[in-house]
PDB file of C-alpha atoms in Angstrom:
ATOM      1  CA  UNK A 873      10.158 -17.573  -2.900  1.00 94.00           C
ATOM      2  CA  UNK A 874       8.570 -15.002  -0.563  1.00 97.00           C
ATOM      3  CA  UNK A 875       6.862 -12.104  -2.302  1.00 98.00           C
ATOM      4  CA  UNK A 876       5.911  -9.002  -0.306  1.00 98.00           C
ATOM      5  CA  UNK A 877       3.354  -6.584  -1.749  1.00 98.00           C
ATOM      6  CA  UNK A 878       2.670  -3.044  -0.732  1.00 97.00           C
ATOM      7  CA  UNK A 879      -1.060  -2.221  -0.863  1.00 96.00           C
ATOM      8  CA  UNK A 880      -1.802   1.344  -1.960  1.00 93.00           C
ATOM      9  CA  UNK A 881      -0.631   2.037  -5.488  1.00 93.00           C
ATOM     10  CA  UNK A 882       0.510  -1.566  -5.893  1.00 96.00           C
ATOM     11  CA  UNK A 883      -2.581  -3.749  -5.491  1.00 97.00           C
ATOM     12  CA  UNK A 884      -5.089  -1.047  -4.571  1.00 96.00           C
ATOM     13  CA  UNK A 885      -6.215   1.839  -6.765  1.00 94.00           C
ATOM     14  CA  UNK A 886      -6.308   4.031  -3.691  1.00 90.00           C
ATOM     15  CA  UNK A 887      -7.452   7.074  -5.624  1.00 90.00           C
ATOM     16  CA  UNK A 888     -11.010   5.735  -5.547  1.00 93.00           C
ATOM     17  CA  UNK A 889     -10.868   5.314  -1.760  1.00 94.00           C
ATOM     18  CA  UNK A 890      -8.598   8.075  -0.506  1.00 90.00           C
ATOM     19  CA  UNK A 891      -9.846  11.029  -2.553  1.00 92.00           C
ATOM     20  CA  UNK A 892     -13.468  10.979  -1.370  1.00 94.00           C
ATOM     21  CA  UNK A 893     -12.499   9.888   2.148  1.00 95.00           C
ATOM     22  CA  UNK A 894      -9.874  12.606   2.666  1.00 94.00           C
ATOM     23  CA  UNK A 895     -12.135  15.293   1.224  1.00 95.00           C
ATOM     24  CA  UNK A 896     -14.857  14.245   3.657  1.00 96.00           C
ATOM     25  CA  UNK A 897     -12.340  14.500   6.504  1.00 95.00           C
ATOM     26  CA  UNK A 898     -11.251  17.981   5.433  1.00 95.00           C
ATOM     27  CA  UNK A 899     -14.861  19.108   5.224  1.00 95.00           C
ATOM     28  CA  UNK A 900     -15.678  17.726   8.677  1.00 96.00           C
ATOM     29  CA  UNK A 901     -12.664  19.540  10.162  1.00 95.00           C
ATOM     30  CA  UNK A 902     -13.646  22.826   8.443  1.00 93.00           C
ATOM     31  CA  UNK A 903     -10.742  22.737   6.004  1.00 93.00           C
ATOM     32  CA  UNK A 904     -11.189  23.388   2.308  1.00 91.00           C
ATOM     33  CA  UNK A 905     -12.168  19.994   0.808  1.00 92.00           C
ATOM     34  CA  UNK A 906     -11.306  21.115  -2.720  1.00 90.00           C
ATOM     35  CA  UNK A 907      -7.636  20.252  -2.398  1.00 89.00           C
ATOM     36  CA  UNK A 908      -6.196  19.403  -5.822  1.00 92.00           C
ATOM     37  CA  UNK A 909      -6.192  15.703  -6.598  1.00 90.00           C
ATOM     38  CA  UNK A 910      -2.430  15.788  -7.224  1.00 89.00           C
ATOM     39  CA  UNK A 911      -1.811  17.227  -3.755  1.00 90.00           C
ATOM     40  CA  UNK A 912      -3.679  14.358  -2.089  1.00 90.00           C
ATOM     41  CA  UNK A 913      -2.239  11.597  -4.261  1.00 86.00           C
ATOM     42  CA  UNK A 914       1.356  12.589  -3.549  1.00 85.00           C
ATOM     43  CA  UNK A 915       0.843  11.443   0.052  1.00 86.00           C
ATOM     44  CA  UNK A 916      -0.722   8.056  -0.793  1.00 82.00           C
ATOM     45  CA  UNK A 917       1.402   5.284   0.682  1.00 75.00           C
ATOM     46  CA  UNK A 918       2.748   7.457   3.500  1.00 81.00           C
ATOM     47  CA  UNK A 919       1.854   6.756   7.122  1.00 81.00           C
ATOM     48  CA  UNK A 920      -1.466   8.299   8.121  1.00 84.00           C
ATOM     49  CA  UNK A 921      -0.006  10.931  10.455  1.00 86.00           C
ATOM     50  CA  UNK A 922       2.415  12.030   7.716  1.00 88.00           C
ATOM     51  CA  UNK A 923      -0.502  12.379   5.291  1.00 89.00           C
ATOM     52  CA  UNK A 924      -2.368  14.779   7.544  1.00 92.00           C
ATOM     53  CA  UNK A 925       0.705  16.673   8.706  1.00 92.00           C
ATOM     54  CA  UNK A 926       1.242  17.427   5.026  1.00 91.00           C
ATOM     55  CA  UNK A 927      -2.337  18.161   4.016  1.00 92.00           C
ATOM     56  CA  UNK A 928      -3.354  20.088   7.125  1.00 93.00           C
ATOM     57  CA  UNK A 929       0.015  21.822   7.537  1.00 91.00           C
ATOM     58  CA  UNK A 930       0.025  21.131  11.266  1.00 91.00           C
ATOM     59  CA  UNK A 931       1.733  19.069  13.940  1.00 90.00           C
ATOM     60  CA  UNK A 932      -1.211  19.404  16.323  1.00 91.00           C
ATOM     61  CA  UNK A 933      -1.682  15.878  17.654  1.00 92.00           C
ATOM     62  CA  UNK A 934      -5.339  16.460  18.568  1.00 93.00           C
ATOM     63  CA  UNK A 935      -6.276  17.650  15.083  1.00 93.00           C
ATOM     64  CA  UNK A 936      -4.259  14.905  13.399  1.00 92.00           C
ATOM     65  CA  UNK A 937      -5.766  12.306  15.724  1.00 92.00           C
ATOM     66  CA  UNK A 938      -9.288  13.454  14.826  1.00 94.00           C
ATOM     67  CA  UNK A 939      -8.415  13.397  11.129  1.00 94.00           C
ATOM     68  CA  UNK A 940      -7.106   9.838  11.401  1.00 91.00           C
ATOM     69  CA  UNK A 941     -10.251   8.740  13.242  1.00 93.00           C
ATOM     70  CA  UNK A 942     -12.482  10.251  10.556  1.00 95.00           C
ATOM     71  CA  UNK A 943     -10.406   8.865   7.706  1.00 93.00           C
ATOM     72  CA  UNK A 944     -10.651   5.391   9.177  1.00 92.00           C
ATOM     73  CA  UNK A 945     -14.439   5.697   9.303  1.00 94.00           C
ATOM     74  CA  UNK A 946     -14.847   7.004   5.762  1.00 96.00           C
ATOM     75  CA  UNK A 947     -12.377   4.612   4.131  1.00 95.00           C
ATOM     76  CA  UNK A 948     -13.969   1.546   5.704  1.00 95.00           C
ATOM     77  CA  UNK A 949     -17.424   2.723   4.585  1.00 96.00           C
ATOM     78  CA  UNK A 950     -16.181   3.229   1.024  1.00 96.00           C
ATOM     79  CA  UNK A 951     -14.367  -0.122   0.865  1.00 96.00           C
ATOM     80  CA  UNK A 952     -17.367  -2.059   2.170  1.00 94.00           C
ATOM     81  CA  UNK A 953     -19.764  -0.475  -0.356  1.00 95.00           C
ATOM     82  CA  UNK A 954     -17.446  -0.445  -3.378  1.00 94.00           C
ATOM     83  CA  UNK A 955     -17.307  -2.946  -6.212  1.00 94.00           C
ATOM     84  CA  UNK A 956     -13.959  -4.755  -6.269  1.00 93.00           C
ATOM     85  CA  UNK A 957     -13.217  -3.413  -9.759  1.00 93.00           C
ATOM     86  CA  UNK A 958     -13.215   0.088  -8.277  1.00 94.00           C
ATOM     87  CA  UNK A 959     -10.767  -0.849  -5.517  1.00 95.00           C
ATOM     88  CA  UNK A 960      -8.180  -3.118  -7.118  1.00 97.00           C
ATOM     89  CA  UNK A 961      -6.069  -2.478 -10.190  1.00 96.00           C
ATOM     90  CA  UNK A 962      -6.986  -4.579 -13.212  1.00 95.00           C
ATOM     91  CA  UNK A 963      -5.717  -8.183 -13.144  1.00 97.00           C
ATOM     92  CA  UNK A 964      -4.659  -8.107  -9.468  1.00 98.00           C
ATOM     93  CA  UNK A 965      -6.447 -11.321  -8.541  1.00 98.00           C
ATOM     94  CA  UNK A 966      -5.250 -13.129 -11.662  1.00 97.00           C
ATOM     95  CA  UNK A 967      -1.638 -12.219 -10.847  1.00 98.00           C
ATOM     96  CA  UNK A 968      -1.954 -13.217  -7.194  1.00 98.00           C
ATOM     97  CA  UNK A 969      -3.593 -16.514  -8.101  1.00 98.00           C
ATOM     98  CA  UNK A 970      -0.774 -17.381 -10.482  1.00 97.00           C
ATOM     99  CA  UNK A 971       1.979 -16.410  -8.035  1.00 98.00           C
ATOM    100  CA  UNK A 972       0.371 -18.242  -5.125  1.00 97.00           C
ATOM    101  CA  UNK A 973       0.818 -21.558  -6.942  1.00 96.00           C
ATOM    102  CA  UNK A 974       4.541 -21.533  -6.182  1.00 95.00           C
ATOM    103  CA  UNK A 975       5.254 -18.700  -3.766  1.00 97.00           C
ATOM    104  CA  UNK A 976       4.318 -17.400  -0.325  1.00 98.00           C
ATOM    105  CA  UNK A 977       2.580 -14.030  -0.556  1.00 98.00           C
ATOM    106  CA  UNK A 978       2.790 -11.233   2.019  1.00 98.00           C
ATOM    107  CA  UNK A 979       1.368  -7.751   2.463  1.00 98.00           C
ATOM    108  CA  UNK A 980       3.409  -4.971   4.046  1.00 98.00           C
ATOM    109  CA  UNK A 981       1.627  -1.626   4.102  1.00 96.00           C
ATOM    110  CA  UNK A 982       1.867   1.678   5.973  1.00 91.00           C
ATOM    111  CA  UNK A 983      -1.863   1.434   6.716  1.00 91.00           C
ATOM    112  CA  UNK A 984      -3.724   0.563   9.908  1.00 90.00           C
ATOM    113  CA  UNK A 985      -5.190  -2.815  10.831  1.00 94.00           C
ATOM    114  CA  UNK A 986      -8.839  -1.957  10.104  1.00 93.00           C
ATOM    115  CA  UNK A 987      -8.022  -0.730   6.612  1.00 94.00           C
ATOM    116  CA  UNK A 988      -5.923  -3.793   5.819  1.00 96.00           C
ATOM    117  CA  UNK A 989      -8.564  -6.174   7.135  1.00 97.00           C
ATOM    118  CA  UNK A 990     -11.308  -4.459   5.130  1.00 96.00           C
ATOM    119  CA  UNK A 991      -9.285  -5.025   1.956  1.00 97.00           C
ATOM    120  CA  UNK A 992      -8.493  -8.614   2.893  1.00 97.00           C
ATOM    121  CA  UNK A 993     -12.225  -9.197   3.244  1.00 96.00           C
ATOM    122  CA  UNK A 994     -12.817  -7.864  -0.287  1.00 96.00           C
ATOM    123  CA  UNK A 995     -10.962 -10.883  -1.670  1.00 95.00           C
ATOM    124  CA  UNK A 996      -7.273 -10.592  -0.845  1.00 97.00           C
ATOM    125  CA  UNK A 997      -7.479 -13.094   2.020  1.00 96.00           C
ATOM    126  CA  UNK A 998      -7.836 -15.886  -0.523  1.00 97.00           C
ATOM    127  CA  UNK A 999      -4.306 -15.240  -1.764  1.00 98.00           C
ATOM    128  CA  UNK A1000      -2.293 -13.546   1.001  1.00 98.00           C
ATOM    129  CA  UNK A1001      -0.538 -15.923   3.381  1.00 98.00           C
ATOM    130  CA  UNK A1002       0.871 -13.338   5.777  1.00 98.00           C
ATOM    131  CA  UNK A1003      -0.559  -9.782   6.016  1.00 98.00           C
ATOM    132  CA  UNK A1004       1.348  -7.049   7.872  1.00 98.00           C
ATOM    133  CA  UNK A1005       0.791  -3.333   8.395  1.00 96.00           C
ATOM    134  CA  UNK A1006       2.568  -0.536  10.214  1.00 92.00           C
ATOM    135  CA  UNK A1007       0.092  -0.327  13.071  1.00 92.00           C
ATOM    136  CA  UNK A1008       0.984  -3.914  14.035  1.00 96.00           C
ATOM    137  CA  UNK A1009       4.571  -2.737  14.617  1.00 96.00           C
ATOM    138  CA  UNK A1010       3.967   0.595  16.380  1.00 93.00           C
ATOM    139  CA  UNK A1011       4.292   2.421  13.033  1.00 90.00           C
ATOM    140  CA  UNK A1012       7.899   1.385  12.448  1.00 93.00           C
ATOM    141  CA  UNK A1013       9.418   1.927   8.997  1.00 93.00           C
ATOM    142  CA  UNK A1014       9.127  -0.805   6.393  1.00 96.00           C
ATOM    143  CA  UNK A1015      12.805  -1.738   6.445  1.00 96.00           C
ATOM    144  CA  UNK A1016      12.499  -2.595  10.151  1.00 97.00           C
ATOM    145  CA  UNK A1017       9.319  -4.645   9.670  1.00 97.00           C
ATOM    146  CA  UNK A1018      10.683  -6.418   6.612  1.00 97.00           C
ATOM    147  CA  UNK A1019      13.697  -7.475   8.627  1.00 97.00           C
ATOM    148  CA  UNK A1020      11.419  -8.986  11.281  1.00 97.00           C
ATOM    149  CA  UNK A1021       9.224 -10.731   8.716  1.00 96.00           C
ATOM    150  CA  UNK A1022      12.136 -12.275   6.852  1.00 96.00           C
ATOM    151  CA  UNK A1023      13.936 -13.417  10.021  1.00 93.00           C
ATOM    152  CA  UNK A1024      17.266 -13.849   8.237  1.00 91.00           C
ATOM    153  CA  UNK A1025      15.831 -15.469   5.114  1.00 94.00           C
ATOM    154  CA  UNK A1026      17.148 -13.698   1.989  1.00 92.00           C
ATOM    155  CA  UNK A1027      14.692 -15.323  -0.424  1.00 95.00           C
ATOM    156  CA  UNK A1028      12.404 -12.267  -0.447  1.00 97.00           C
ATOM    157  CA  UNK A1029      11.173  -9.830  -3.078  1.00 98.00           C
ATOM    158  CA  UNK A1030       9.571  -6.477  -2.174  1.00 98.00           C
ATOM    159  CA  UNK A1031       7.048  -4.984  -4.599  1.00 98.00           C
ATOM    160  CA  UNK A1032       5.778  -1.419  -4.242  1.00 97.00           C
ATOM    161  CA  UNK A1033       5.273   2.000  -5.807  1.00 95.00           C
ATOM    162  CA  UNK A1034       7.086   4.230  -3.303  1.00 92.00           C
ATOM    163  CA  UNK A1035      10.751   4.894  -2.565  1.00 93.00           C
ATOM    164  CA  UNK A1036      10.309   3.469   0.944  1.00 93.00           C
ATOM    165  CA  UNK A1037       9.390   0.089  -0.559  1.00 96.00           C
ATOM    166  CA  UNK A1038      12.545   0.096  -2.665  1.00 97.00           C
ATOM    167  CA  UNK A1039      14.707   1.334   0.211  1.00 97.00           C
ATOM    168  CA  UNK A1040      13.285  -1.324   2.562  1.00 97.00           C
ATOM    169  CA  UNK A1041      14.257  -4.022   0.075  1.00 97.00           C
ATOM    170  CA  UNK A1042      17.763  -2.639  -0.400  1.00 97.00           C
ATOM    171  CA  UNK A1043      18.312  -2.241   3.355  1.00 97.00           C
ATOM    172  CA  UNK A1044      17.625  -5.957   3.771  1.00 97.00           C
ATOM    173  CA  UNK A1045      19.487  -7.147   0.677  1.00 96.00           C
ATOM    174  CA  UNK A1046      16.304  -8.151  -1.156  1.00 97.00           C
ATOM    175  CA  UNK A1047      15.295  -7.789  -4.784  1.00 97.00           C
ATOM    176  CA  UNK A1048      12.875  -4.920  -5.414  1.00 98.00           C
ATOM    177  CA  UNK A1049      10.206  -4.466  -8.071  1.00 98.00           C
ATOM    178  CA  UNK A1050       8.936  -0.917  -8.550  1.00 97.00           C
ATOM    179  CA  UNK A1051       5.381  -0.339  -9.752  1.00 97.00           C
ATOM    180  CA  UNK A1052       5.484   2.664 -12.065  1.00 95.00           C
ATOM    181  CA  UNK A1053       1.715   2.441 -12.571  1.00 93.00           C
ATOM    182  CA  UNK A1054       1.205   3.429  -8.902  1.00 87.00           C
ATOM    183  CA  UNK A1055       1.468   6.796  -7.194  1.00 83.00           C
ATOM    184  CA  UNK A1056       5.215   7.075  -6.696  1.00 77.00           C
ATOM    185  CA  UNK A1057       6.199   7.502 -10.355  1.00 76.00           C
ATOM    186  CA  UNK A1058       9.911   8.440 -10.317  1.00 85.00           C
ATOM    187  CA  UNK A1059      10.281   7.155  -6.761  1.00 91.00           C
ATOM    188  CA  UNK A1060      10.814   3.619  -8.071  1.00 95.00           C
ATOM    189  CA  UNK A1061      13.640   4.493 -10.472  1.00 94.00           C
ATOM    190  CA  UNK A1062      16.220   2.718  -8.294  1.00 96.00           C
ATOM    191  CA  UNK A1063      14.305  -0.572  -8.117  1.00 97.00           C
ATOM    192  CA  UNK A1064      15.964  -3.700  -9.503  1.00 97.00           C
ATOM    193  CA  UNK A1065      13.020  -4.116 -11.864  1.00 97.00           C
ATOM    194  CA  UNK A1066      10.291  -1.682 -12.906  1.00 96.00           C
ATOM    195  CA  UNK A1067       6.843  -2.687 -14.162  1.00 97.00           C
ATOM    196  CA  UNK A1068       4.219  -0.569 -15.896  1.00 95.00           C
ATOM    197  CA  UNK A1069       1.496  -3.197 -15.678  1.00 95.00           C
ATOM    198  CA  UNK A1070       0.915  -5.599 -12.797  1.00 96.00           C
ATOM    199  CA  UNK A1071       0.929  -8.580 -15.169  1.00 97.00           C
ATOM    200  CA  UNK A1072       4.613  -7.954 -15.841  1.00 97.00           C
ATOM    201  CA  UNK A1073       5.357  -9.056 -12.271  1.00 97.00           C
ATOM    202  CA  UNK A1074       4.725 -12.698 -13.197  1.00 97.00           C
ATOM    203  CA  UNK A1075       7.288 -12.551 -16.006  1.00 96.00           C
ATOM    204  CA  UNK A1076       9.895 -10.970 -13.725  1.00 96.00           C
ATOM    205  CA  UNK A1077       9.312 -13.450 -10.895  1.00 96.00           C
ATOM    206  CA  UNK A1078       9.684 -16.319 -13.361  1.00 93.00           C
ATOM    207  CA  UNK A1079      12.878 -14.744 -14.706  1.00 91.00           C
ATOM    208  CA  UNK A1080      14.313 -14.324 -11.216  1.00 90.00           C
ATOM    209  CA  UNK A1081      13.461 -17.950 -10.423  1.00 81.00           C
ATOM    210  CA  UNK A1082      15.472 -19.142 -13.402  1.00 79.00           C
ATOM    211  CA  UNK A1083      18.598 -17.226 -12.384  1.00 70.00           C
TER     212      UNK A1083
END
């Protein structure tokens, strides 16, 4: 079976990366850095330009481009310095290790290549067979990329915490698992399965395999 994981809010506790990084970006661009935590977290998992269009309330490509450049810098610095327990949700590596015994594991995230590679280098590369991110596909939507990755194979499961993860799975006829512990909350209500702890994914995958 082929199992595709989103990153932010699914494997990564992005709050510990994005909050300080985005506030640094806002400060550098002379915006108020004291944006409520809830306002920032509602954009986690969106493409980077969408994040800053929302937070900065602008479509100015120059400003958004500068924000993206700064965010990239700050996030990579934070990831490289951070302890893995502050980046990944509890039990992530245990779950991936168990699943990798019998399945092929993918990443499909709306992030850029540098961000994805920095996280792979923190330990994910031991488990992920095929990492993919939006920048590799000219920022196309996940349903489009998932279709390319699967190449007609229907033996895929998409796991994520945002509605776009669930919609990408449905658009391709794949099973979806929604992570209610992530940042999307009610966004995963239409998933085929919903988990509140990452360890539950193993039980569901085993159940699906028996059907």
